[in-house]
PDB file of N, CA and C in Angstrom:
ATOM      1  N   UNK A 138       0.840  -1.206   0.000  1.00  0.00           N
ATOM      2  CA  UNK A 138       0.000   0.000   0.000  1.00  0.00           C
ATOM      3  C   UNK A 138       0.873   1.254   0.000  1.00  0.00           C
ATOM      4  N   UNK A 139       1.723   1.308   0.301  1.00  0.00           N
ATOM      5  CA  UNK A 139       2.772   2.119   0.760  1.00  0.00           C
ATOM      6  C   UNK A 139       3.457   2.705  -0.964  1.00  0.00           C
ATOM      7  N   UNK A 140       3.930   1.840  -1.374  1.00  0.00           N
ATOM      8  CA  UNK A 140       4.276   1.896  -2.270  1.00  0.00           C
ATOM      9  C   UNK A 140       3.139   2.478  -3.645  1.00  0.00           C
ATOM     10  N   UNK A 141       1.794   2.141  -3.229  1.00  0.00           N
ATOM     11  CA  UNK A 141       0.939   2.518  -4.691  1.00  0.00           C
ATOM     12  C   UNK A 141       0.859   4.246  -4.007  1.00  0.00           C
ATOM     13  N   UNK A 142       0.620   4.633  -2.608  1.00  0.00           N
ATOM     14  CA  UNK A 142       0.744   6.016  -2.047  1.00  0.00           C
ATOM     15  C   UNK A 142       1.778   6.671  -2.682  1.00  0.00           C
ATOM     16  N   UNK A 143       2.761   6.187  -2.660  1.00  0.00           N
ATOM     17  CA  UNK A 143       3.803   7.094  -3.312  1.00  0.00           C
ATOM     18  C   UNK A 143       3.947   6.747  -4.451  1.00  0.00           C
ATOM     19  N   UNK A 144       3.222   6.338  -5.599  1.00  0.00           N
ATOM     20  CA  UNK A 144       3.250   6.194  -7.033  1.00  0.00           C
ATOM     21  C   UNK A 144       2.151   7.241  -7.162  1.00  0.00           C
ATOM     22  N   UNK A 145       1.482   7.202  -6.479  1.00  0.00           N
ATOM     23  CA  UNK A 145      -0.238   8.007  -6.575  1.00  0.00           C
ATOM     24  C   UNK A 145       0.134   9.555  -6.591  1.00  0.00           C
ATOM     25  N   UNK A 146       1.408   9.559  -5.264  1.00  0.00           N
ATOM     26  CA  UNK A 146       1.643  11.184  -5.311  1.00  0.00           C
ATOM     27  C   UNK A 146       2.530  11.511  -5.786  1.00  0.00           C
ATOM     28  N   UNK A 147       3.376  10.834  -6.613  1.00  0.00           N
ATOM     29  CA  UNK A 147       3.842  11.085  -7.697  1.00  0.00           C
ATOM     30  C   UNK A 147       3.590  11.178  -9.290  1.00  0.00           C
ATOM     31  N   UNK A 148       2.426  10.527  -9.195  1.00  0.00           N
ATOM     32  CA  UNK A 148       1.551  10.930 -10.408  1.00  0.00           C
ATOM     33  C   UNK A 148       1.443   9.545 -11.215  1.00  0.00           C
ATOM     34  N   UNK A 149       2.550   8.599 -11.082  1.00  0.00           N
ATOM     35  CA  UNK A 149       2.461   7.328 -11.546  1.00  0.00           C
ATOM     36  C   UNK A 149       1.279   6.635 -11.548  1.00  0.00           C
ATOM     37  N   UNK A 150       0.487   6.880 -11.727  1.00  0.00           N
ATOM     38  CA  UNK A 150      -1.475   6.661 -11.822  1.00  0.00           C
ATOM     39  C   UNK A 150      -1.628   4.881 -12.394  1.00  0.00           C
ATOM     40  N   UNK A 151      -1.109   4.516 -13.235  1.00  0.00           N
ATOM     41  CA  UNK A 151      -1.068   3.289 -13.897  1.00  0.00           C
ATOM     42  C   UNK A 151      -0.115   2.318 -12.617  1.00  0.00           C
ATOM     43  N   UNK A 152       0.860   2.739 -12.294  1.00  0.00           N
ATOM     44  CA  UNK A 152       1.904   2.146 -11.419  1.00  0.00           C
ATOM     45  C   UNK A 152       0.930   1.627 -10.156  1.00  0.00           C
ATOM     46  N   UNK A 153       0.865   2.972  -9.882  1.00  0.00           N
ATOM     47  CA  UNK A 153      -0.184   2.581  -8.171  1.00  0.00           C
ATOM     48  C   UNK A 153      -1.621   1.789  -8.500  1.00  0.00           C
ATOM     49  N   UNK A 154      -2.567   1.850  -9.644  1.00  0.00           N
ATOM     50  CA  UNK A 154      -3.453   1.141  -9.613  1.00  0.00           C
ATOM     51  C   UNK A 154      -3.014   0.038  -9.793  1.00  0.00           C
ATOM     52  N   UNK A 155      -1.827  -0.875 -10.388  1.00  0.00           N
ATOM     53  CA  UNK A 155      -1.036  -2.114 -10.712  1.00  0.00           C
ATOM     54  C   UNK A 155      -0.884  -2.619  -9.110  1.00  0.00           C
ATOM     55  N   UNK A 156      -0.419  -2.025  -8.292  1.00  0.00           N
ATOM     56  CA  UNK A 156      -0.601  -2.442  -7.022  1.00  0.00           C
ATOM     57  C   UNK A 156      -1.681  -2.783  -6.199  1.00  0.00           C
ATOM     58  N   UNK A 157      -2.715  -1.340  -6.468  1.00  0.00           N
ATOM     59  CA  UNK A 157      -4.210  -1.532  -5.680  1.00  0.00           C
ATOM     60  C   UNK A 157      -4.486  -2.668  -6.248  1.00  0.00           C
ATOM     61  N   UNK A 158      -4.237  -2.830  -7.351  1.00  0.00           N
ATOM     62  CA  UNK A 158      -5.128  -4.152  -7.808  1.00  0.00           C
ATOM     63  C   UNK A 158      -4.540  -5.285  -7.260  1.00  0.00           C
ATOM     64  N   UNK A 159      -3.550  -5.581  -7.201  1.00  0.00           N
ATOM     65  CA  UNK A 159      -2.843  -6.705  -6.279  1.00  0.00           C
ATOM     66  C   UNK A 159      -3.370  -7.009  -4.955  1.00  0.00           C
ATOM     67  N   UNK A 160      -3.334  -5.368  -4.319  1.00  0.00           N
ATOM     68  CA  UNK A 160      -4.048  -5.580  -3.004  1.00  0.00           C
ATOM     69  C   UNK A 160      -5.350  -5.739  -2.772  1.00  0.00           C
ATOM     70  N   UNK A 161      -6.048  -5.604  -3.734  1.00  0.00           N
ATOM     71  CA  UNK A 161      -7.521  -5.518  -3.569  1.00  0.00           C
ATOM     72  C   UNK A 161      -8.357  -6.329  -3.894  1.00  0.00           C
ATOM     73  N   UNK A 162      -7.696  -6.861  -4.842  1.00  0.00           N
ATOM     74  CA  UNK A 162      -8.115  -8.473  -5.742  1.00  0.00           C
ATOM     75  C   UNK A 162      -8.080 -10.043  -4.347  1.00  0.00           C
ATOM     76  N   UNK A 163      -7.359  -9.461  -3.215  1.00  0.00           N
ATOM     77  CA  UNK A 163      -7.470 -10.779  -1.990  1.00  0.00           C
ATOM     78  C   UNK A 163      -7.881 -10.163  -0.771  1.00  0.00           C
ATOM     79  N   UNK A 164      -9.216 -10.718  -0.579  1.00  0.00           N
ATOM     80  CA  UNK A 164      -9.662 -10.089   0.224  1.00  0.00           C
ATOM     81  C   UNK A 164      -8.975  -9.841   2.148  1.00  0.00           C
ATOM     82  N   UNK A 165      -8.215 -10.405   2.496  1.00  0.00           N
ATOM     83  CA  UNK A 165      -7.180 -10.748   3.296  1.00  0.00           C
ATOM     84  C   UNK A 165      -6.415  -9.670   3.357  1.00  0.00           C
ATOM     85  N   UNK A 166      -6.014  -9.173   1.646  1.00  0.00           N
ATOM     86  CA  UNK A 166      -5.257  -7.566   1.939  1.00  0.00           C
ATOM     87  C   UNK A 166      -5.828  -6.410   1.872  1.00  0.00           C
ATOM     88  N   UNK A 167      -6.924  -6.461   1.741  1.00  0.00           N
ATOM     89  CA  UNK A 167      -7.957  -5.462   1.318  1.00  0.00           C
ATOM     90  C   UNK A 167      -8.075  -4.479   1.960  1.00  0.00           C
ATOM     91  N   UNK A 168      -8.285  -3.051   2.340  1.00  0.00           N
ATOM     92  CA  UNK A 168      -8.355  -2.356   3.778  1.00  0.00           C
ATOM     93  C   UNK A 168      -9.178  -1.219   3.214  1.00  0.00           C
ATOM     94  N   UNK A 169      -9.539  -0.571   3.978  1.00  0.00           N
ATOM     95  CA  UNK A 169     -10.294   0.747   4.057  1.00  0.00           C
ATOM     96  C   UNK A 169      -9.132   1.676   2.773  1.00  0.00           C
ATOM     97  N   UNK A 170      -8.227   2.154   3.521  1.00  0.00           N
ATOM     98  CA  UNK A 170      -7.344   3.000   2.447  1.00  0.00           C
ATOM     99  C   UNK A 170      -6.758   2.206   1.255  1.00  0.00           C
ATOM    100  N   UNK A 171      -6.899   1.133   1.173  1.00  0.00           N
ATOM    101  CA  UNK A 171      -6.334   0.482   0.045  1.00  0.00           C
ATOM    102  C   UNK A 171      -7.494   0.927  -1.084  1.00  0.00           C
ATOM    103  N   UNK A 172      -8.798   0.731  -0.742  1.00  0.00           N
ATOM    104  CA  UNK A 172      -9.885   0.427  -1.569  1.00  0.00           C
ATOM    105  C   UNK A 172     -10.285   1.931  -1.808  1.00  0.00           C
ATOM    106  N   UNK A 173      -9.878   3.268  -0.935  1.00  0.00           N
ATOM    107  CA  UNK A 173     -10.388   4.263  -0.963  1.00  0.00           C
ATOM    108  C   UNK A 173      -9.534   5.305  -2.064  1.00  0.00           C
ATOM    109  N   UNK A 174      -8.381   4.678  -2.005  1.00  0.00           N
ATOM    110  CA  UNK A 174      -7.013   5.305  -2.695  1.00  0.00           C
ATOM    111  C   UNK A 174      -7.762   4.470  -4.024  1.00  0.00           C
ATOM    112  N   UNK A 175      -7.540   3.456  -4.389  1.00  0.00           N
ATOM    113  CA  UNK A 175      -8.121   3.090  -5.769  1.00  0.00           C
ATOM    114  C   UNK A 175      -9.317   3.761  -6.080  1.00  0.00           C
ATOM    115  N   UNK A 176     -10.588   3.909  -5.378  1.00  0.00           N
ATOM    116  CA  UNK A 176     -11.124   4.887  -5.897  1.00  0.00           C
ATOM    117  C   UNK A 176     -11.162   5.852  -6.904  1.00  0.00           C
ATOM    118  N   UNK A 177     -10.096   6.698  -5.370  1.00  0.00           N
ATOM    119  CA  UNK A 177      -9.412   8.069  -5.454  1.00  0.00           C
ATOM    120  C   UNK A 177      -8.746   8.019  -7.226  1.00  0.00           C
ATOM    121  N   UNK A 178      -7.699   7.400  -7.071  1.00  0.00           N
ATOM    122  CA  UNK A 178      -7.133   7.002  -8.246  1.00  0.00           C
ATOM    123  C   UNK A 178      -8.107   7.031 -10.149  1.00  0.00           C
ATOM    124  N   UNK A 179      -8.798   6.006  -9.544  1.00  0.00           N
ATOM    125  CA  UNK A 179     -10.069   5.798 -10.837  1.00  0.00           C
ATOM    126  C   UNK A 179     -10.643   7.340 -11.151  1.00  0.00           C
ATOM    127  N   UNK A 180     -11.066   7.916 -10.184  1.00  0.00           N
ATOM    128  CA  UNK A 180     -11.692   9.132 -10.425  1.00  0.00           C
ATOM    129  C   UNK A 180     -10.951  10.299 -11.228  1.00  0.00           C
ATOM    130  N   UNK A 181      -9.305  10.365 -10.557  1.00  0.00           N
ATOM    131  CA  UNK A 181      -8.768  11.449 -11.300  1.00  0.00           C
ATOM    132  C   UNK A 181      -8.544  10.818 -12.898  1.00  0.00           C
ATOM    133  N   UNK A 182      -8.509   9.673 -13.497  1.00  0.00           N
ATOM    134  CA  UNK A 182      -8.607   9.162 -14.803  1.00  0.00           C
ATOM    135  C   UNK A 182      -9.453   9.037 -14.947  1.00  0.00           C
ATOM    136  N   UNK A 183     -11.122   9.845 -14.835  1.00  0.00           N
ATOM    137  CA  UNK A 183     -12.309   9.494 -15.099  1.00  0.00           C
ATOM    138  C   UNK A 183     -13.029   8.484 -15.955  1.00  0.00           C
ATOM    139  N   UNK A 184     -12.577   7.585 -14.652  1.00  0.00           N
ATOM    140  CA  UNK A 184     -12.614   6.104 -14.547  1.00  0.00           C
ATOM    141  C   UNK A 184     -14.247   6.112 -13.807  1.00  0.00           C
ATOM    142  N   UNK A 185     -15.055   6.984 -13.871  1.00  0.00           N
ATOM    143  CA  UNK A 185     -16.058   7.070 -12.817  1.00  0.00           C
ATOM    144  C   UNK A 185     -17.023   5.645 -12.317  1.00  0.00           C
ATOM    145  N   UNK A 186     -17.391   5.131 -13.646  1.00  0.00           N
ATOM    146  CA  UNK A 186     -18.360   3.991 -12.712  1.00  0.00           C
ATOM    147  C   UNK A 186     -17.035   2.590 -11.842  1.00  0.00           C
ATOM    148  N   UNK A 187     -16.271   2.882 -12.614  1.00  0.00           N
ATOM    149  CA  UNK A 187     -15.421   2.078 -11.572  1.00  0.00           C
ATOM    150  C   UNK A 187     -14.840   2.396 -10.215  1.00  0.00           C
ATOM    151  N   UNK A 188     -14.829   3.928 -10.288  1.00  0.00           N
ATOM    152  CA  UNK A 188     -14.028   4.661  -8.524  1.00  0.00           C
ATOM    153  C   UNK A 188     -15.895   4.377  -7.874  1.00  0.00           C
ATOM    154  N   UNK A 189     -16.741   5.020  -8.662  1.00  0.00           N
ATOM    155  CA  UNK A 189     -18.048   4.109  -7.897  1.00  0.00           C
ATOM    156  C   UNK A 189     -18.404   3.256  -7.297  1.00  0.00           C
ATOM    157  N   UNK A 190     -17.710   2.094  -7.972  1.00  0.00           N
ATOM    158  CA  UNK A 190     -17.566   0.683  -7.369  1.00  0.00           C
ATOM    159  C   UNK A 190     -16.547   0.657  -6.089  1.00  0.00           C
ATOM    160  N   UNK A 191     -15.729   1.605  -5.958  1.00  0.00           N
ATOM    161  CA  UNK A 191     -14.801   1.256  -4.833  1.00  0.00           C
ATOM    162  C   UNK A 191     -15.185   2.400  -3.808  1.00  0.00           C
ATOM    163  N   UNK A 192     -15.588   3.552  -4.193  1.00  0.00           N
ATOM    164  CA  UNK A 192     -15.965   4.225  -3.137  1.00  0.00           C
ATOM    165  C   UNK A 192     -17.101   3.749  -2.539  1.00  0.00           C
ATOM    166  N   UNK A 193     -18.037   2.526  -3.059  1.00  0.00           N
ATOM    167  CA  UNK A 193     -19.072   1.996  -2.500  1.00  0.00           C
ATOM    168  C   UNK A 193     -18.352   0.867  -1.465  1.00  0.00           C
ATOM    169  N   UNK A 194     -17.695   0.122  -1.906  1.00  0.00           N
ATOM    170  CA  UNK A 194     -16.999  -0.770  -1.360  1.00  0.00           C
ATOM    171  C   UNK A 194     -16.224  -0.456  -0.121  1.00  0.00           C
ATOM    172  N   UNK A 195     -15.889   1.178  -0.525  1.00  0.00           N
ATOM    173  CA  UNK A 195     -15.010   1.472   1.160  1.00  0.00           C
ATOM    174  C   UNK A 195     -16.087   1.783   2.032  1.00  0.00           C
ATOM    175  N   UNK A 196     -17.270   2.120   1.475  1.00  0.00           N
ATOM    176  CA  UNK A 196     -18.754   2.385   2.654  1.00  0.00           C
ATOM    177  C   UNK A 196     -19.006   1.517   3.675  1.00  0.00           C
ATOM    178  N   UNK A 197     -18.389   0.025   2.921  1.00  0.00           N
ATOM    179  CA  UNK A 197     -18.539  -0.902   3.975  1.00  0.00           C
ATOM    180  C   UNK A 197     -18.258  -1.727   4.871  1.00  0.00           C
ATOM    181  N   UNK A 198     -17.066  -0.732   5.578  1.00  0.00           N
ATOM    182  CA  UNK A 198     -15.672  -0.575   6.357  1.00  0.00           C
ATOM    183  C   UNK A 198     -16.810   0.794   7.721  1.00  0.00           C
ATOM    184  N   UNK A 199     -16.663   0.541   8.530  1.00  0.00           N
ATOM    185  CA  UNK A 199     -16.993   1.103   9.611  1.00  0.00           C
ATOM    186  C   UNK A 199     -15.817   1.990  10.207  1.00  0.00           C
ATOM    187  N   UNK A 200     -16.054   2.847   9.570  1.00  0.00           N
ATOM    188  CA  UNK A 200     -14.448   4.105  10.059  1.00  0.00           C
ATOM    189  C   UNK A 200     -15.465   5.522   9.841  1.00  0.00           C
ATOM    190  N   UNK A 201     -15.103   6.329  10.531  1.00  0.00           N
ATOM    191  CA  UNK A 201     -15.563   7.548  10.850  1.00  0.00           C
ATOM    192  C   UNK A 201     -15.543   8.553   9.417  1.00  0.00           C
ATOM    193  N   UNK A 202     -14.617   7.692   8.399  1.00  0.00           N
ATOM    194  CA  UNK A 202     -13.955   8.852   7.382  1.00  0.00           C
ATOM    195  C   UNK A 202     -15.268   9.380   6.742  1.00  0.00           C
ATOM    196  N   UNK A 203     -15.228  11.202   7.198  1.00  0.00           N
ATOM    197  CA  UNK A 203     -16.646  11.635   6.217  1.00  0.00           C
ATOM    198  C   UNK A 203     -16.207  11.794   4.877  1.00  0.00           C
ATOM    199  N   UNK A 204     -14.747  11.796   4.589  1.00  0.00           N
ATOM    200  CA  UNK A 204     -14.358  11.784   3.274  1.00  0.00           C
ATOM    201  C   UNK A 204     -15.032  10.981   1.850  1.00  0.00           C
ATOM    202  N   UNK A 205     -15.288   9.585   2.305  1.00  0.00           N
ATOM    203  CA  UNK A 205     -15.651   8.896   1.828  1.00  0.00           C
ATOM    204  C   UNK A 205     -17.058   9.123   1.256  1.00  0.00           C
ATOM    205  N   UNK A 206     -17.978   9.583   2.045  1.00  0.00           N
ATOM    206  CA  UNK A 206     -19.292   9.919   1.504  1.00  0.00           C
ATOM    207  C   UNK A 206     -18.902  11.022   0.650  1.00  0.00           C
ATOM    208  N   UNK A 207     -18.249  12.023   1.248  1.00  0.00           N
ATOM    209  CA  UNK A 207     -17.989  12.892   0.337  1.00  0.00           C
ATOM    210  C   UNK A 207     -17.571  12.547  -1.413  1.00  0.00           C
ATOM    211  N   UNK A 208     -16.404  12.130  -1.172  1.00  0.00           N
ATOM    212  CA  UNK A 208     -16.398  11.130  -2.735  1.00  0.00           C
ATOM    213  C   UNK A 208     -17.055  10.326  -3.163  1.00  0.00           C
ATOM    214  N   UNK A 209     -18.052   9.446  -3.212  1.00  0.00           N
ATOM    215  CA  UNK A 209     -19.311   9.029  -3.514  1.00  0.00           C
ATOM    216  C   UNK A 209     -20.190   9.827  -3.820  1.00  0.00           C
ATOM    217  N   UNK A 210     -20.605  10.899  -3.203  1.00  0.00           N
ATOM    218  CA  UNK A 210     -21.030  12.130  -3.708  1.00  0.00           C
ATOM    219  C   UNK A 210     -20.992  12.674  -5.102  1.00  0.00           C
ATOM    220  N   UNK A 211     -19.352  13.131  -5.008  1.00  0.00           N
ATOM    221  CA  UNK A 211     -18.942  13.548  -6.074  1.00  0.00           C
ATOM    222  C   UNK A 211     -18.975  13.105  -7.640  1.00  0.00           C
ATOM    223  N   UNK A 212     -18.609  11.550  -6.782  1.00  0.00           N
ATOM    224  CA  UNK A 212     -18.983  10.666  -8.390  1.00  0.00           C
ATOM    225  C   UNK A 212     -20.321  10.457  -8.402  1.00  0.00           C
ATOM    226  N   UNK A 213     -21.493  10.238  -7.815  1.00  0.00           N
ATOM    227  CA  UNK A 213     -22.246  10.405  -8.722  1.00  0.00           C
ATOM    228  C   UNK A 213     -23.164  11.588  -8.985  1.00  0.00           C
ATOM    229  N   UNK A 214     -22.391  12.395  -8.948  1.00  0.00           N
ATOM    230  CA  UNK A 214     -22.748  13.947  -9.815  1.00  0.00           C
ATOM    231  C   UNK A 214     -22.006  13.738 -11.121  1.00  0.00           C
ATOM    232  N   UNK A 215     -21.084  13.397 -10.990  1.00  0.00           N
ATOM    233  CA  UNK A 215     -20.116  13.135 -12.335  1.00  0.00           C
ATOM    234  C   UNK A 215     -21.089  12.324 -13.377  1.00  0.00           C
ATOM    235  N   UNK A 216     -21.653  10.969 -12.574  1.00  0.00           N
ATOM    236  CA  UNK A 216     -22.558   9.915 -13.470  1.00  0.00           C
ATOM    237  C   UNK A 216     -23.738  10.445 -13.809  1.00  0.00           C
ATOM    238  N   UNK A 217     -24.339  11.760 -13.088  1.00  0.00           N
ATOM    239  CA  UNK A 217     -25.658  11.984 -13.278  1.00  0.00           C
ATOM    240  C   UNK A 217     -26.662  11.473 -12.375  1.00  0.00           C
ATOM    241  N   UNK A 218     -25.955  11.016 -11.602  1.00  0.00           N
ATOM    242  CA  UNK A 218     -26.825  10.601 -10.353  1.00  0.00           C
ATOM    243  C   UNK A 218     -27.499  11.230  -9.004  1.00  0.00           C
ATOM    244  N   UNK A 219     -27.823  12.419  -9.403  1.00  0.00           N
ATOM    245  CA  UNK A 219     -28.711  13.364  -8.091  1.00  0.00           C
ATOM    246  C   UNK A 219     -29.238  12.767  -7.470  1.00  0.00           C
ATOM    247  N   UNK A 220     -29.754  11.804  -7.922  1.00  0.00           N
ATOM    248  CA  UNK A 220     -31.206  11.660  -6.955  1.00  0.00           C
ATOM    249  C   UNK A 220     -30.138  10.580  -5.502  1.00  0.00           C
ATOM    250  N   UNK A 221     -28.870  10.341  -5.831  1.00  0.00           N
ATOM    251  CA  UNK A 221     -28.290   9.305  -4.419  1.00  0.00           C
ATOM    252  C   UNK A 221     -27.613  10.642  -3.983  1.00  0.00           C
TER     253      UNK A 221
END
């Protein structure tokens, strides 16, 4: 995870999702920021119904982050989705 963070903020966008996907593909490594950073990731390559799929997926992790709704939000304004 560590490693796709610092591909991510370095801009390496392809690099770090090559990782999320490693980590995210077993559910064993899976985590709140693993799944929220891929998101994150999908969205700035408006990747939208797919950061959809993961910002839904981090919803269902019990952590305080209001971030998360917040980005769910966002994407689906992007999709056209007001009415969620």
């Amino acid at each position: 995870l560590t490693r796709a963070q610092i591909y991510a903020h370095l801009h390496y966008y392809d690099q770090a999702l090559d990782d999320l996907n490693e980590i995210n593909q077993n559910e064993k490594h899976r985590t709140f920021l693993s799944v929220l950073l891929h998101g994150r990731l999908l969205s700035l390559l408006h990747r939208f119904d797919e950061a959809k799929d993961y910002f839904e997926m981090a919803l269902q992790w019990k952590t305080d982050e209001k971030e998360n709704d917040f980005h769910l939000g966002l994407i689906h304004s992007e999709l056209g989705d007001y009415a969620q």
